[in-house]
Amino acid sequence: MSAGEYVLLRDGGQVLIRPYAPADRPAVAALLQRLSAESLRLRFHARGVRVDERTLEFATAGHAVVAEIGERAVALASYARLRDPRRAEMAVLVDDAEQGRGIGTVVFERLARDARREGIESFVAQVLAANQRMLELVHNLGFRTTRTWEQGEVEFELDLRPRPEYVAQADARHHVAAVASLEPLFRPRAVAVVGASRQRGAIGHELFRKLLAGGFAGAIYPVNPAAGAVASVHAYPSVAAIPEPIDLAVIAVPAPAVVAAVESCLDAGVRALVVISAGFAEVGGEGRAWQEALLRLCRARGARMVGPNSLGLLVNAPAGALNATFAPGLPAPGNLAVASQSGAVGIAILEHARERGIGVGAFVSLGNKADLSSNDLLEYWEEDEATGVIALYLESFGNPRRFARIARRVAGRKAIVAVKGGRSEAGRRAAASHTAALASADVAVDALFRQAGVVRCDTLAELFDVVALLASQPVPAGNRVGAVTNAGGLGILCADACEASGLALPSLGEATRAALGALLPAEAALANPVDMIASAGAATFGQALRHVLADPGVDAAIALFVPTAFTDPADIAAAIAAACSPPPPKPVLAVFVGPTGAGDVLRRAAAIPAYSFPEAAARALGQAAAYGTWLRRPAGSIPALATIDPEAARPIVARALAREASPWLLPDEIAGLLGAFGIAPTEAVIARSAEEAAEACRRLGPPVAVKLVSRRVLHKTDVGGVHLDVRSPEATAAAYRAISEALAATGQAEAMDGALVQPMVSGVVECLVGVVVDPLFGPLIAFGLGGITAEAIGDIAFRLHPLTDVDAEELIGSIRATKLLHGFRGRPPADVAALRDLLLRVSRLVEEVPEVAELDLNPVMVRAEGQGALVLDARLRLSASG
């Protein structure tokens, strides 16, 4: 069997799609013979079609793919190139018994992907007007389509480029399929525990007892061929022997027996599995082979699997819990859904949620992620009405680009809070370009989370602080905070922490100050934070909080309390709760210093999160405010750009890759490639001798810069390869000779390919724009301060390709030195619009020339507003594997 891929269908099932091979001829013949006469007419545009060798040859001509369920071919799609090699004619047919499941669509998508890889840009399809299914399929794909009608036929031409509209529709189709496939996991009618031992302490036994104790509404069956009963419940020798259909099986047998146990479950119709057993890919060798066999089994049978090496699944509801975890206790039901790649971390999250009173509706320990991943869970929880906030502990990404698209969509409806393990700078790779050297192992993750609206936390403690807020309070409409306290020092610490977290404590409005002045003693401070002094009682605390919340210049409030001899913390908590009844449209946080127990009162009475220190509250609120800012930002789009000619870039790329597999381009090649995308480097001349350098200076006019041209030496300044402000032709010739002599002195004379002579250019700010390709995340686009100090200062930010106009704007504004671009201490404002245009053109270059491996535009001289941005130097490396 040829290599292929399993694809989810809209009903949650799966189909294997793979290239057609001659050995498939009998299966395809059987498929054609099963088709009705009408289906054959619609496919072949003729009545009375006979399924013979000629028909088979016609149906499989050109490039063909076949779809299988089990051992049965259920669909066939093919294309054949036309006279114009960029166009191909295609056709699809689907088994009558399998129509309506989305098989035709997924086969078409695979065929289109194959065609794009072969340089085909458009499909032509001729469809009979009576073929409504095919007409709907073509219409709903999302490709840009033109159509013509002639004598009862419709001829479509589909532009196969994956435009945003197509990607969005493909994602929508996958979303429907993913949600349907997970219904048996999260809403099973009956559950079996395979490997439910009679022995207390055994994994299978304890899981079975936890399921019984949780109060699950459906039936729970122990499966043990050597026992008549487990925990006084009748046991069955196999899942097939159970008298009702089983949706979910929890597998807790030794690793060598798991494959056979799973196959037995699938034979009995099980559609979801949680494999607790360890000893698979995490140990390598035979365990990896077992895991691959498990995955093949599940996909061939259309089942979903959590694990292996999982610590379980929890579906928590007020009516009862499906608890197949090892958690010592259960949190109350709530709107938080949790996915953890580490089982131990996940159990710790459940336990901490229970201690802090945070309700959890669902928990999945992903284990080895052989099948089910965080992407799948986000798809499901997006539609789950009981889920309001999603918490993730991640250690790796299987498909980060899909994660980015899913998370961006989900985060528009529900907050996603994540901790990503593995942030160490030990992951920084050795690299030649400034951009690659600055791209630490973690910047891709950070860029992904920022663009997708994921709230990123550094620690699990911070994750809980943020979740406690977002799960119970509204998202703030801005970053303006009002604070009330009975201790001035605590208020100062809160103000400092708020500022460090991107929050502001504005002056309160005149009406608010007047109301507070009438309420509080003369010794109180009416500034923000409001210091009510230590004698403030519960009634005063509550009324002051009401006044601050009513201030239109405040988006959120923090109430801070230090226990004193004058007040009972429980009374203060009750007063805060009363001040928030009915719940205000602004978030409220409380800080109670010391073990007062007041937090429990607040959670029960008004779902207000309580913190032990102001720093934790400020960090949580800062994260929530940043998420609110992301929610309010425009969606962004990828704008059309003038003077783009991707076709002009292809010959340059082809010649460079013919020279070597991973070449650094020469200046004239770089100029041609950048020029194809409307990025014009400053005027320059390549000199091959001192005399040519002098002549270039005469032509360009002094002063000039003289820079080494070399495919071997990447950092010119390190070898004396840059001479600036050269003011005469004679000095230019001398600079050329000096560069040559400096290389010769270090034994690198042959590394000099010439020198670049260009006019000296001044501007407002020197910047760096760059690209580096991460093997997992794809191209990262960088922006920051440029020049020789780029790496030393490190003021640089990254975003994932492709950039929208909003992404480009935010990228420019995300570096610390962004104020230099907007006029600083008498400098004129820089041409930020030209800089934004440059970033978008670089993103388009990366899209059209995927062979780009590293790119440095450094420095980019950003001139005064309206005068543009000039690329003064560029390094660009291609890779044949791009």
PDB file of C-alpha atoms in Angstrom, residues 276-431:
ATOM      1  CA  ILE A 276      -3.399   4.985  30.175  1.00  0.00           C
ATOM      2  CA  SER A 277      -0.664   2.389  29.605  1.00  0.00           C
ATOM      3  CA  ALA A 278       2.921   3.638  29.279  1.00  0.00           C
ATOM      4  CA  GLY A 279       5.870   2.119  27.438  1.00  0.00           C
ATOM      5  CA  PHE A 280       5.364   3.499  23.933  1.00  0.00           C
ATOM      6  CA  ALA A 281       7.159   6.205  21.938  1.00  0.00           C
ATOM      7  CA  GLU A 282       8.445   7.798  25.142  1.00  0.00           C
ATOM      8  CA  VAL A 283      10.758   4.778  25.644  1.00  0.00           C
ATOM      9  CA  GLY A 284      11.616   4.303  21.943  1.00  0.00           C
ATOM     10  CA  GLY A 285      12.364   1.023  20.188  1.00  0.00           C
ATOM     11  CA  GLU A 286       9.548  -1.481  20.291  1.00  0.00           C
ATOM     12  CA  GLY A 287       7.340   0.982  22.156  1.00  0.00           C
ATOM     13  CA  ARG A 288       7.463   3.384  19.207  1.00  0.00           C
ATOM     14  CA  ALA A 289       6.389   0.599  16.842  1.00  0.00           C
ATOM     15  CA  TRP A 290       3.471  -0.277  19.132  1.00  0.00           C
ATOM     16  CA  GLN A 291       2.367   3.360  19.180  1.00  0.00           C
ATOM     17  CA  GLU A 292       2.465   3.574  15.378  1.00  0.00           C
ATOM     18  CA  ALA A 293       0.398   0.394  15.188  1.00  0.00           C
ATOM     19  CA  LEU A 294      -2.153   1.889  17.600  1.00  0.00           C
ATOM     20  CA  LEU A 295      -2.456   5.014  15.497  1.00  0.00           C
ATOM     21  CA  ARG A 296      -2.915   3.048  12.285  1.00  0.00           C
ATOM     22  CA  LEU A 297      -5.634   0.955  13.909  1.00  0.00           C
ATOM     23  CA  CYS A 298      -7.561   3.950  15.239  1.00  0.00           C
ATOM     24  CA  ARG A 299      -7.420   5.873  11.990  1.00  0.00           C
ATOM     25  CA  ALA A 300      -8.341   2.894   9.854  1.00  0.00           C
ATOM     26  CA  ARG A 301     -11.422   2.354  12.034  1.00  0.00           C
ATOM     27  CA  GLY A 302     -12.356   6.030  12.414  1.00  0.00           C
ATOM     28  CA  ALA A 303     -11.766   6.170  16.197  1.00  0.00           C
ATOM     29  CA  ARG A 304     -10.061   8.877  18.288  1.00  0.00           C
ATOM     30  CA  MET A 305      -7.438   8.131  20.921  1.00  0.00           C
ATOM     31  CA  VAL A 306      -6.085  10.027  23.930  1.00  0.00           C
ATOM     32  CA  GLY A 307      -2.526   8.966  24.746  1.00  0.00           C
ATOM     33  CA  PRO A 308      -0.925   6.523  25.091  1.00  0.00           C
ATOM     34  CA  ASN A 309       0.905   7.310  28.333  1.00  0.00           C
ATOM     35  CA  SER A 310      -2.008   9.465  29.468  1.00  0.00           C
ATOM     36  CA  LEU A 311      -3.040  10.147  33.038  1.00  0.00           C
ATOM     37  CA  GLY A 312      -6.674  10.259  32.105  1.00  0.00           C
ATOM     38  CA  LEU A 313      -9.806  12.160  31.194  1.00  0.00           C
ATOM     39  CA  LEU A 314     -12.307  14.132  33.262  1.00  0.00           C
ATOM     40  CA  VAL A 315     -15.704  15.386  32.090  1.00  0.00           C
ATOM     41  CA  ASN A 316     -17.148  17.220  35.070  1.00  0.00           C
ATOM     42  CA  ALA A 317     -20.781  18.265  35.338  1.00  0.00           C
ATOM     43  CA  PRO A 318     -23.170  19.103  38.179  1.00  0.00           C
ATOM     44  CA  ALA A 319     -25.131  15.908  37.457  1.00  0.00           C
ATOM     45  CA  GLY A 320     -22.053  13.703  37.787  1.00  0.00           C
ATOM     46  CA  ALA A 321     -18.468  13.327  36.668  1.00  0.00           C
ATOM     47  CA  LEU A 322     -16.822  11.010  34.180  1.00  0.00           C
ATOM     48  CA  ASN A 323     -13.591  10.762  36.160  1.00  0.00           C
ATOM     49  CA  ALA A 324     -10.968   8.522  34.608  1.00  0.00           C
ATOM     50  CA  THR A 325      -7.973  10.301  36.183  1.00  0.00           C
ATOM     51  CA  PHE A 326      -5.531   9.767  39.032  1.00  0.00           C
ATOM     52  CA  ALA A 327      -6.339  13.080  40.711  1.00  0.00           C
ATOM     53  CA  PRO A 328      -6.623  12.618  44.504  1.00  0.00           C
ATOM     54  CA  GLY A 329      -9.671  14.878  44.594  1.00  0.00           C
ATOM     55  CA  LEU A 330     -11.937  16.623  42.126  1.00  0.00           C
ATOM     56  CA  PRO A 331     -12.524  20.358  41.693  1.00  0.00           C
ATOM     57  CA  ALA A 332     -16.090  21.555  41.549  1.00  0.00           C
ATOM     58  CA  PRO A 333     -17.747  21.713  38.113  1.00  0.00           C
ATOM     59  CA  GLY A 334     -17.042  24.970  36.316  1.00  0.00           C
ATOM     60  CA  ASN A 335     -16.302  26.671  33.004  1.00  0.00           C
ATOM     61  CA  LEU A 336     -12.555  25.896  32.839  1.00  0.00           C
ATOM     62  CA  ALA A 337     -11.293  23.265  30.374  1.00  0.00           C
ATOM     63  CA  VAL A 338      -7.723  22.002  30.816  1.00  0.00           C
ATOM     64  CA  ALA A 339      -5.362  20.156  28.475  1.00  0.00           C
ATOM     65  CA  SER A 340      -1.923  19.109  29.673  1.00  0.00           C
ATOM     66  CA  GLN A 341       0.867  17.459  27.757  1.00  0.00           C
ATOM     67  CA  SER A 342       2.380  16.373  31.062  1.00  0.00           C
ATOM     68  CA  GLY A 343       0.164  14.045  33.074  1.00  0.00           C
ATOM     69  CA  ALA A 344       1.800  14.958  36.376  1.00  0.00           C
ATOM     70  CA  VAL A 345       1.453  18.682  35.690  1.00  0.00           C
ATOM     71  CA  GLY A 346      -2.170  18.100  34.700  1.00  0.00           C
ATOM     72  CA  ILE A 347      -2.987  16.310  37.949  1.00  0.00           C
ATOM     73  CA  ALA A 348      -1.282  19.147  39.844  1.00  0.00           C
ATOM     74  CA  ILE A 349      -3.477  21.632  37.947  1.00  0.00           C
ATOM     75  CA  LEU A 350      -6.622  19.750  38.978  1.00  0.00           C
ATOM     76  CA  GLU A 351      -5.515  19.642  42.604  1.00  0.00           C
ATOM     77  CA  HIS A 352      -4.615  23.333  42.668  1.00  0.00           C
ATOM     78  CA  ALA A 353      -7.913  24.242  41.025  1.00  0.00           C
ATOM     79  CA  ARG A 354      -9.711  22.339  43.779  1.00  0.00           C
ATOM     80  CA  GLU A 355      -7.750  24.149  46.493  1.00  0.00           C
ATOM     81  CA  ARG A 356      -8.418  27.585  44.957  1.00  0.00           C
ATOM     82  CA  GLY A 357     -12.070  26.932  44.289  1.00  0.00           C
ATOM     83  CA  ILE A 358     -11.788  27.194  40.500  1.00  0.00           C
ATOM     84  CA  GLY A 359     -14.419  25.079  38.766  1.00  0.00           C
ATOM     85  CA  VAL A 360     -13.259  22.672  36.047  1.00  0.00           C
ATOM     86  CA  GLY A 361     -15.571  21.277  33.376  1.00  0.00           C
ATOM     87  CA  ALA A 362     -13.118  19.117  31.430  1.00  0.00           C
ATOM     88  CA  PHE A 363      -9.551  17.851  31.693  1.00  0.00           C
ATOM     89  CA  VAL A 364      -7.477  15.820  29.246  1.00  0.00           C
ATOM     90  CA  SER A 365      -4.002  14.428  29.839  1.00  0.00           C
ATOM     91  CA  LEU A 366      -2.654  14.278  26.279  1.00  0.00           C
ATOM     92  CA  GLY A 367       0.196  11.851  26.971  1.00  0.00           C
ATOM     93  CA  ASN A 368       2.195  11.099  23.835  1.00  0.00           C
ATOM     94  CA  LYS A 369      -0.306  12.886  21.549  1.00  0.00           C
ATOM     95  CA  ALA A 370      -0.234  10.033  19.036  1.00  0.00           C
ATOM     96  CA  ASP A 371      -3.671  11.093  17.795  1.00  0.00           C
ATOM     97  CA  LEU A 372      -5.524  13.661  19.885  1.00  0.00           C
ATOM     98  CA  SER A 373      -3.737  17.013  20.278  1.00  0.00           C
ATOM     99  CA  SER A 374      -4.447  20.417  21.764  1.00  0.00           C
ATOM    100  CA  ASN A 375      -5.622  21.511  18.294  1.00  0.00           C
ATOM    101  CA  ASP A 376      -8.440  18.940  18.402  1.00  0.00           C
ATOM    102  CA  LEU A 377      -9.437  19.949  21.916  1.00  0.00           C
ATOM    103  CA  LEU A 378      -9.584  23.631  20.999  1.00  0.00           C
ATOM    104  CA  GLU A 379     -11.896  22.729  18.112  1.00  0.00           C
ATOM    105  CA  TYR A 380     -14.239  20.855  20.467  1.00  0.00           C
ATOM    106  CA  TRP A 381     -14.184  23.332  23.351  1.00  0.00           C
ATOM    107  CA  GLU A 382     -14.940  26.191  20.979  1.00  0.00           C
ATOM    108  CA  GLU A 383     -18.419  24.703  20.517  1.00  0.00           C
ATOM    109  CA  ASP A 384     -18.888  23.450  24.096  1.00  0.00           C
ATOM    110  CA  GLU A 385     -21.320  25.796  25.829  1.00  0.00           C
ATOM    111  CA  ALA A 386     -20.047  24.738  29.270  1.00  0.00           C
ATOM    112  CA  THR A 387     -16.497  25.925  28.488  1.00  0.00           C
ATOM    113  CA  GLY A 388     -15.667  29.585  29.088  1.00  0.00           C
ATOM    114  CA  VAL A 389     -11.883  29.552  29.573  1.00  0.00           C
ATOM    115  CA  ILE A 390      -9.266  27.107  28.242  1.00  0.00           C
ATOM    116  CA  ALA A 391      -5.971  26.393  30.031  1.00  0.00           C
ATOM    117  CA  LEU A 392      -3.103  24.627  28.235  1.00  0.00           C
ATOM    118  CA  TYR A 393       0.191  23.203  29.427  1.00  0.00           C
ATOM    119  CA  LEU A 394       2.244  22.519  26.292  1.00  0.00           C
ATOM    120  CA  GLU A 395       5.700  21.127  25.698  1.00  0.00           C
ATOM    121  CA  SER A 396       5.603  20.848  21.897  1.00  0.00           C
ATOM    122  CA  PHE A 397       3.493  21.648  18.851  1.00  0.00           C
ATOM    123  CA  GLY A 398       2.518  19.065  16.274  1.00  0.00           C
ATOM    124  CA  ASN A 399       1.163  21.549  13.726  1.00  0.00           C
ATOM    125  CA  PRO A 400       1.811  25.100  14.973  1.00  0.00           C
ATOM    126  CA  ARG A 401       0.392  26.802  11.887  1.00  0.00           C
ATOM    127  CA  ARG A 402      -2.945  25.054  12.330  1.00  0.00           C
ATOM    128  CA  PHE A 403      -2.771  25.808  16.069  1.00  0.00           C
ATOM    129  CA  ALA A 404      -2.312  29.498  15.239  1.00  0.00           C
ATOM    130  CA  ARG A 405      -5.376  29.589  13.008  1.00  0.00           C
ATOM    131  CA  ILE A 406      -7.569  27.618  15.415  1.00  0.00           C
ATOM    132  CA  ALA A 407      -6.430  29.543  18.490  1.00  0.00           C
ATOM    133  CA  ARG A 408      -6.969  32.910  16.797  1.00  0.00           C
ATOM    134  CA  ARG A 409     -10.559  31.911  16.023  1.00  0.00           C
ATOM    135  CA  VAL A 410     -11.271  30.380  19.449  1.00  0.00           C
ATOM    136  CA  ALA A 411      -9.674  33.228  21.387  1.00  0.00           C
ATOM    137  CA  GLY A 412     -12.158  35.601  19.788  1.00  0.00           C
ATOM    138  CA  ARG A 413     -14.847  33.806  21.815  1.00  0.00           C
ATOM    139  CA  LYS A 414     -13.102  32.217  24.798  1.00  0.00           C
ATOM    140  CA  ALA A 415      -9.866  33.081  26.577  1.00  0.00           C
ATOM    141  CA  ILE A 416      -6.974  30.644  26.080  1.00  0.00           C
ATOM    142  CA  VAL A 417      -4.332  30.752  28.819  1.00  0.00           C
ATOM    143  CA  ALA A 418      -1.151  28.764  28.250  1.00  0.00           C
ATOM    144  CA  VAL A 419       2.141  27.789  29.812  1.00  0.00           C
ATOM    145  CA  LYS A 420       4.744  26.513  27.362  1.00  0.00           C
ATOM    146  CA  GLY A 421       7.543  24.371  28.774  1.00  0.00           C
ATOM    147  CA  GLY A 422      11.041  24.569  27.273  1.00  0.00           C
ATOM    148  CA  ARG A 423      11.771  28.310  27.118  1.00  0.00           C
ATOM    149  CA  SER A 424      15.514  27.959  27.724  1.00  0.00           C
ATOM    150  CA  GLU A 425      18.008  30.023  25.759  1.00  0.00           C
ATOM    151  CA  ALA A 426      19.966  26.787  25.348  1.00  0.00           C
ATOM    152  CA  GLY A 427      17.815  26.380  22.241  1.00  0.00           C
ATOM    153  CA  ARG A 428      19.437  29.375  20.506  1.00  0.00           C
ATOM    154  CA  ARG A 429      20.974  28.098  17.301  1.00  0.00           C
ATOM    155  CA  ALA A 430      24.305  29.138  15.842  1.00  0.00           C
ATOM    156  CA  ALA A 431      23.498  31.290  12.844  1.00  0.00           C
TER     157      ALA A 431
END
